[in-house]
Coordinates of C-alpha atoms in Angstrom, one line a residue:
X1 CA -5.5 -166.5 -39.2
X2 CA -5.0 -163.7 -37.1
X3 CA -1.6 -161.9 -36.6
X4 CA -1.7 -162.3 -32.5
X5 CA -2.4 -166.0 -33.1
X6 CA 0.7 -168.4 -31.1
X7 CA 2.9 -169.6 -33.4
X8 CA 2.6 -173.4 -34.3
X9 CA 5.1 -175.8 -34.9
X10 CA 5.8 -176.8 -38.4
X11 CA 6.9 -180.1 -39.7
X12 CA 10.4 -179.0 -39.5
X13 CA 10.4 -177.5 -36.2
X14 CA 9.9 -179.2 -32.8
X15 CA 7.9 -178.2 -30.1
X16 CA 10.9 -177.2 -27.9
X17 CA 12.2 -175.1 -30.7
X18 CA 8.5 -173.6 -31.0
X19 CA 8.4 -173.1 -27.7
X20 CA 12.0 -171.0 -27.3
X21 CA 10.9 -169.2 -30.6
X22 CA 8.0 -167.8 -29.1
X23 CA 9.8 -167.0 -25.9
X24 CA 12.4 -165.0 -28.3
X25 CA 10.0 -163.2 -29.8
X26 CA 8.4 -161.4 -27.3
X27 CA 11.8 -160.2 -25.9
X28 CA 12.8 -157.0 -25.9
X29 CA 15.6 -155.6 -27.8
X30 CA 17.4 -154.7 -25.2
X31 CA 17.4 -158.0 -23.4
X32 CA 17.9 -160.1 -26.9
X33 CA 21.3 -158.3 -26.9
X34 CA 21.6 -159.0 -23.4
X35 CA 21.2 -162.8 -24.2
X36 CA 23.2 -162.3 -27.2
X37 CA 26.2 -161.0 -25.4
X38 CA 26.0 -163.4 -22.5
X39 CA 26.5 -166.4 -25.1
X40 CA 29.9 -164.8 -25.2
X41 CA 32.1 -166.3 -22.5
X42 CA 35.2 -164.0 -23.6
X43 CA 32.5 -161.3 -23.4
X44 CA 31.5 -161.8 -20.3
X45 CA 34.7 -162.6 -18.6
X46 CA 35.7 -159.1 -20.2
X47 CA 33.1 -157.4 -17.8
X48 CA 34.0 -159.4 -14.5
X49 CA 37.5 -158.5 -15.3
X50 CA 36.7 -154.9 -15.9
X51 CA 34.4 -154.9 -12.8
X52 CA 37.0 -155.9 -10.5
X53 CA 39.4 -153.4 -12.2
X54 CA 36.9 -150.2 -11.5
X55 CA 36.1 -151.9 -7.9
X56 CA 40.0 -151.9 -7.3
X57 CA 40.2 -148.5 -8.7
X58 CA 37.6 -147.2 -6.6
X59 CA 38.2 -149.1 -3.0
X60 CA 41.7 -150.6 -3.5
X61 CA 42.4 -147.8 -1.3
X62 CA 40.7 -148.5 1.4
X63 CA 43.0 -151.7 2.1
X64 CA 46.2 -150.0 3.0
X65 CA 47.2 -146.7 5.6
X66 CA 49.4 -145.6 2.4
X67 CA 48.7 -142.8 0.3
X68 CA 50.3 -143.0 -3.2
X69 CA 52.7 -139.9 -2.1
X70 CA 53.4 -140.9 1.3
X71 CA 57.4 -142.6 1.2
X72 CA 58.6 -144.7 4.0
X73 CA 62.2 -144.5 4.5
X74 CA 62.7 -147.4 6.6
X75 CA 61.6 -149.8 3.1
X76 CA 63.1 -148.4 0.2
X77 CA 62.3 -150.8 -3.1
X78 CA 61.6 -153.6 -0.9
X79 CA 59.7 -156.4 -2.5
X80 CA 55.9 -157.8 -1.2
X81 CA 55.8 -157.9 2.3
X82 CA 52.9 -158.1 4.9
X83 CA 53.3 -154.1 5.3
X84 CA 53.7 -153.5 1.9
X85 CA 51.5 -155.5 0.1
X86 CA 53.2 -154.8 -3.7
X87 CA 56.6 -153.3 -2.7
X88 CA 57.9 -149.9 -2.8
X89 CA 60.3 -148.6 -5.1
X90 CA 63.1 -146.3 -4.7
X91 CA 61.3 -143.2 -3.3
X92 CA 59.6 -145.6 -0.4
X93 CA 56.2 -145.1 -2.3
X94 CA 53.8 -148.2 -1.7
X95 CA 53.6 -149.8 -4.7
X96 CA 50.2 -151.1 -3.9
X97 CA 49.0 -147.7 -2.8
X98 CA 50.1 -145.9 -6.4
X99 CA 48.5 -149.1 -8.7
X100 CA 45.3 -147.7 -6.7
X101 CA 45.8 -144.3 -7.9
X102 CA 47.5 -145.1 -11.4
X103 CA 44.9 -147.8 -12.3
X104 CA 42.2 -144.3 -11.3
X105 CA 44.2 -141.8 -13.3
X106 CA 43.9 -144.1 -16.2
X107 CA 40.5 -144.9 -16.4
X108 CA 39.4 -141.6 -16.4
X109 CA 41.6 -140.9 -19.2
X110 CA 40.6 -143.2 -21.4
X111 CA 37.1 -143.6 -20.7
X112 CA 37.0 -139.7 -21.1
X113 CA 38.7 -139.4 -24.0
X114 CA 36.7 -142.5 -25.5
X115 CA 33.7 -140.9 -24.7
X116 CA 34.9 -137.4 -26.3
X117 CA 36.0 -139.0 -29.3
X118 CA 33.0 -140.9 -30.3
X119 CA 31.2 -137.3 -29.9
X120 CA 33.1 -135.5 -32.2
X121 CA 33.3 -137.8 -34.6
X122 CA 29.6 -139.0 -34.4
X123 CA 28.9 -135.1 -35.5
X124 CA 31.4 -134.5 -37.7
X125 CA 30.9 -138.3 -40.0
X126 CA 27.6 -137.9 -40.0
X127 CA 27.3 -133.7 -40.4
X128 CA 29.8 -134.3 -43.4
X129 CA 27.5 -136.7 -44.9
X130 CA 24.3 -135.5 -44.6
X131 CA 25.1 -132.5 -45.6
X132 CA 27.4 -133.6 -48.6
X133 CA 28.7 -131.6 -51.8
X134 CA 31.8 -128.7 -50.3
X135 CA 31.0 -129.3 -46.3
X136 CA 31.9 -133.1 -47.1
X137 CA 34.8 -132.7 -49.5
X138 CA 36.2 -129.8 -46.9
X139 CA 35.9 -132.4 -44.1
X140 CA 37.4 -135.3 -45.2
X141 CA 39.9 -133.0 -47.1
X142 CA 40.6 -132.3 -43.2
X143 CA 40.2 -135.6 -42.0
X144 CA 42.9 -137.1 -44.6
X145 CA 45.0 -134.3 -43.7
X146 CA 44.9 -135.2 -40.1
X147 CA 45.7 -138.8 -40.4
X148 CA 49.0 -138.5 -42.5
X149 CA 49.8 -135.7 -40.0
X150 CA 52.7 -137.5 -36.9
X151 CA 50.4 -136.7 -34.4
X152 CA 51.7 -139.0 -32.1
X153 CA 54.6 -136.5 -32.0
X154 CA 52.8 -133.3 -31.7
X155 CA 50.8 -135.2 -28.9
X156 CA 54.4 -135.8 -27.1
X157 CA 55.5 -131.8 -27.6
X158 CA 52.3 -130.5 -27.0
X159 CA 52.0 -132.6 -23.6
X160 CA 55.1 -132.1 -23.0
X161 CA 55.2 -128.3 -23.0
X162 CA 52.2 -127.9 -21.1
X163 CA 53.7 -130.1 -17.8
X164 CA 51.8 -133.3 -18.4
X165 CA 48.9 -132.0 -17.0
X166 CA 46.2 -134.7 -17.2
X167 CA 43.5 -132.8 -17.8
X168 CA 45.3 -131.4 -21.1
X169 CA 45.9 -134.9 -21.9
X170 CA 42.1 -135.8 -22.3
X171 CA 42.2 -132.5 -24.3
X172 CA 44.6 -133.5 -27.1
X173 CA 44.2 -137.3 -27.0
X174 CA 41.0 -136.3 -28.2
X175 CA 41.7 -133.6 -30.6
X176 CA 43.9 -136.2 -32.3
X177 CA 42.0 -139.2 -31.9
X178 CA 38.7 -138.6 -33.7
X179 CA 39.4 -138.7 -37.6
X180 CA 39.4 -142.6 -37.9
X181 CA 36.3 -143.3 -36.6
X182 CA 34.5 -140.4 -38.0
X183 CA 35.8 -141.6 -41.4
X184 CA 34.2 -145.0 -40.3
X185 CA 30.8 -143.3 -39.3
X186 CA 30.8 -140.6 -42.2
X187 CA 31.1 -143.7 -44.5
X188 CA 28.3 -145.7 -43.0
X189 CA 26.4 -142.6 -42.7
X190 CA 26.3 -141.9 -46.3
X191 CA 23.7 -145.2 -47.3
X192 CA 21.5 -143.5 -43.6
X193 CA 20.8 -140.6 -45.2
X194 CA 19.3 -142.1 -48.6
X195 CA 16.7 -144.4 -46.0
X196 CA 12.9 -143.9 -46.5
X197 CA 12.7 -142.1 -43.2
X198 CA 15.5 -139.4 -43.8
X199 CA 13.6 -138.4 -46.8
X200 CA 10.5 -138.4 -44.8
X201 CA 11.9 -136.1 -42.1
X202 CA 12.9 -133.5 -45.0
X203 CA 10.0 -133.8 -46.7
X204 CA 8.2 -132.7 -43.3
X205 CA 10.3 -129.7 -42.8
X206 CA 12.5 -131.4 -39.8
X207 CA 15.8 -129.3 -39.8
X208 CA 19.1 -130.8 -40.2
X209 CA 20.7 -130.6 -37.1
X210 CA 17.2 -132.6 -35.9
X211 CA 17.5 -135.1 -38.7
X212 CA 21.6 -136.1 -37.9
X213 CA 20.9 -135.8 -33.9
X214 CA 17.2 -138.0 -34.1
X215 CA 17.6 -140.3 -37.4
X216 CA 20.7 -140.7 -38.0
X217 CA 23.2 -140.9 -34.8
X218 CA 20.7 -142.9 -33.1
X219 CA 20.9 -145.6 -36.3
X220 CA 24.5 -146.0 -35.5
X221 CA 24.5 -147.1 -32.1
X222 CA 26.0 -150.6 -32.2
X223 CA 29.1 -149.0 -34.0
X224 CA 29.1 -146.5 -31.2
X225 CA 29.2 -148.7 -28.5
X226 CA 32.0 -150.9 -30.3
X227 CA 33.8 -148.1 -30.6
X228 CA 33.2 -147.1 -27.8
X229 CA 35.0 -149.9 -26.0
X230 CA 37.8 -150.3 -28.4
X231 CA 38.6 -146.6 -28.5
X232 CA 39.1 -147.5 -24.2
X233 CA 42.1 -149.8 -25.3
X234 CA 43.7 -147.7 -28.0
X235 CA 44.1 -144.8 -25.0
X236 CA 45.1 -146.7 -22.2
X237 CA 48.2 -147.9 -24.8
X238 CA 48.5 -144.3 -26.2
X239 CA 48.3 -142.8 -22.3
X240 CA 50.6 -145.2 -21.3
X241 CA 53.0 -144.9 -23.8
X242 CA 53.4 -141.1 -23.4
X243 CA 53.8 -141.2 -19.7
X244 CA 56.1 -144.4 -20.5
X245 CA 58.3 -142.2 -22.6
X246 CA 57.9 -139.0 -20.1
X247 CA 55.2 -136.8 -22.0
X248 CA 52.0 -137.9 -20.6
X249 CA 51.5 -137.6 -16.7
X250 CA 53.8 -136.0 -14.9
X251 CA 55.3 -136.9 -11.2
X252 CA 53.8 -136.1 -8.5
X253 CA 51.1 -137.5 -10.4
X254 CA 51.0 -141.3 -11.1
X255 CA 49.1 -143.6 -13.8
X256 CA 50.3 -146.9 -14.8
X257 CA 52.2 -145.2 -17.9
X258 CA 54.7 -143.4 -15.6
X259 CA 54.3 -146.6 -13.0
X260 CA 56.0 -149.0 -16.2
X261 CA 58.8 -146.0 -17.2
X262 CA 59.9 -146.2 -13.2
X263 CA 59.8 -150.0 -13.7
X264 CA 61.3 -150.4 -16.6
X265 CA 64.9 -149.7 -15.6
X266 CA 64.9 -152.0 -12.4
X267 CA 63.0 -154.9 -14.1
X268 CA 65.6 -157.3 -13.1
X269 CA 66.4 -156.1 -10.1
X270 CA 62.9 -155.2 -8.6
X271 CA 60.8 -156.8 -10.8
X272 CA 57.4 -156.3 -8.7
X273 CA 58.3 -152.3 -9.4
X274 CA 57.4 -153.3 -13.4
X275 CA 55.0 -156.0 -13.1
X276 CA 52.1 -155.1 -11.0
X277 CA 51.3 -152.1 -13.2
X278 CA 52.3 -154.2 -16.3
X279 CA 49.4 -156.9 -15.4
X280 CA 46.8 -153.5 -15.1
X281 CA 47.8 -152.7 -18.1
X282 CA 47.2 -156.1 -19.7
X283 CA 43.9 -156.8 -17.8
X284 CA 42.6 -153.5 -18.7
X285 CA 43.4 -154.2 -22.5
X286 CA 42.2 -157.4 -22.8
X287 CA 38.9 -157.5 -20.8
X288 CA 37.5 -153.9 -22.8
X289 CA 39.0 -156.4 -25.9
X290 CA 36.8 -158.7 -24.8
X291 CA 33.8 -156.7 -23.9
X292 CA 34.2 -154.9 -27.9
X293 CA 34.3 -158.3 -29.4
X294 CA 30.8 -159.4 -27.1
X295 CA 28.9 -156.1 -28.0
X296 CA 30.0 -156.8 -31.7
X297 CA 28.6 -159.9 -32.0
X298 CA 25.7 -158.9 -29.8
X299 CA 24.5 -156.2 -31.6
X300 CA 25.6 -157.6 -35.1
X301 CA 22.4 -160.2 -36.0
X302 CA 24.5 -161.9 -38.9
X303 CA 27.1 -162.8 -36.4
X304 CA 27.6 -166.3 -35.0
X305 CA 26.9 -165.7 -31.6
X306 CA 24.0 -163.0 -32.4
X307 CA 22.4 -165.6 -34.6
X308 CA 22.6 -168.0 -32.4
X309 CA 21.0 -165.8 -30.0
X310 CA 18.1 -165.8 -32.2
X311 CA 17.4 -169.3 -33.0
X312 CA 18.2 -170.4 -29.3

């Protein structure tokens, strides 16, 4: 029998189920995770959610003559109207018109600081563990140091001190945010470099930095991409929660952090002032929840959904 010979149905497998195995198999592997992740209806409901979100981000503008900074006097926190489409609060600002630009402020800040994060701690996990004996003691000496270390204080002072600039905020979420997941990927990294092919690599003469940056990273792309997604939801709530408490973005500057602190002391009175930023906030969270949970199961063979994927 020869190894491009169709595959025939056996005794315990119908003709159908030949028939979608075949079609399976010659899949590629990007569109078998594809398929995988679209047996996910949480998954997939996570990206239309997040679509819409970026599409409001990035046009929601367009809809209204207001700019986030403009203030009409005439309509100080008024509630929804025809001419004000979310309200304004006390300043006259158009509620509507700063969710735009909040929703946009945020997004960049987390999806930068996700992508930063995964980065450096992609290098550092795997660096420490490839290269072992004092450069991996030293690092997870650092790493452990890090983690018992408040930083959600310093983050608070350090932003703080240097005007809530945004910018700066990408810059120390992410100094502070790596150490968990490199302490995930050095630990994973650990059984990668024992594989067959590391060994081969060395044995060729391929240098380090070649081996971690061609062998090894590239082996821990579904945790990458899972973490990826996740670390989106862990700063949107850490952004929000500095700006909520006054150390994140700073006025005349909105994101939907310093949208829910303006909110949050009118929520009975103005309610709309609290809850149109709050329901950003909760869609944001729970469709990139979503999304994680899809890729995880997608790219994660043993899972329900990705073995399904396979026998489907």
């Amino acid at each position: 029998m020869t190894t491009d010979a169709p595959a025939r149905p056996t005794a315990e497998q119908t003709p159908e189920a030949a028939a979608t195995a075949r079609k399976y198999s010659n899949l590629g592997l990007g569109r078998l995770y594809l398929r995988r992740f679209q047996r996910n209806r949480l998954g997939v409901v996570g990206v239309v959610i997040f679509v819409l979100l970026v599409l409001f981000a990035a046009f929601g503008g367009r809809f209204t003559s207001y700019a986030y900074t403009d203030a009409d006097f005439t309509a100080l926190t008024q509630p929804p109207s025809s001419l004000h489409w979310f309200g304004t609060n006390q300043g006259g600002n158009d509620i509507y018109a700063c969710a735009v630009h909040g929703l946009q402020r945020s997004l960049v800040i987390a999806v930068s600081v996700s992508a930063l994060t995964i980065v450096l701690a992609a290098i550092i996990g795997t660096g420490a563990a490839y290269f072992g004996g004092r450069v991996e003691r030293v690092t997870l000496a650092v790493i452990h140091f890090l983690l018992i270390v408040p930083s959600f204080l310093i983050l608070a002072l350090v932003s703080h001190r240097l005007a809530g600039d945004w910018r700066v905020l990408i810059i120390v979420l992410t100094v502070f945010g790596w150490m968990s997941t490199a302490r995930v990927i050095w630990s994973v990294s650990t059984s990668l470099r024992e594989r067959d092919y590391v060994k081969a690599a060395e044995f060729m003469g391929v240098g380090p930095l070649r081996i971690i940056f061609r062998h090894i990273i590239p082996n821990l792309g579904s945790l990458l991409i899972v973490n990826l997604t996740l670390g989106v939801v862990a700063t949107v709530l850490s952004e929000t929660a500095l700006s909520f408490l006054g150390f994140g973005v700073q006025t005349p500057d909105v994101s939907l952090g310093t949208m829910l602190a303006d909110g949050a002391s009118t929520v009975t009175s103005a309610p709309w002032l609290f809850a149109f930023p709050a329901g950003l906030v909760v869609l944001l969270t729970v469709s990139m929840t979503f999304i994680g949970d899809g890729l995880r199961d997608a790219l994660d063979p043993t899972s329900v959904t990705g073995s399904a994927g396979g026998r489907r």
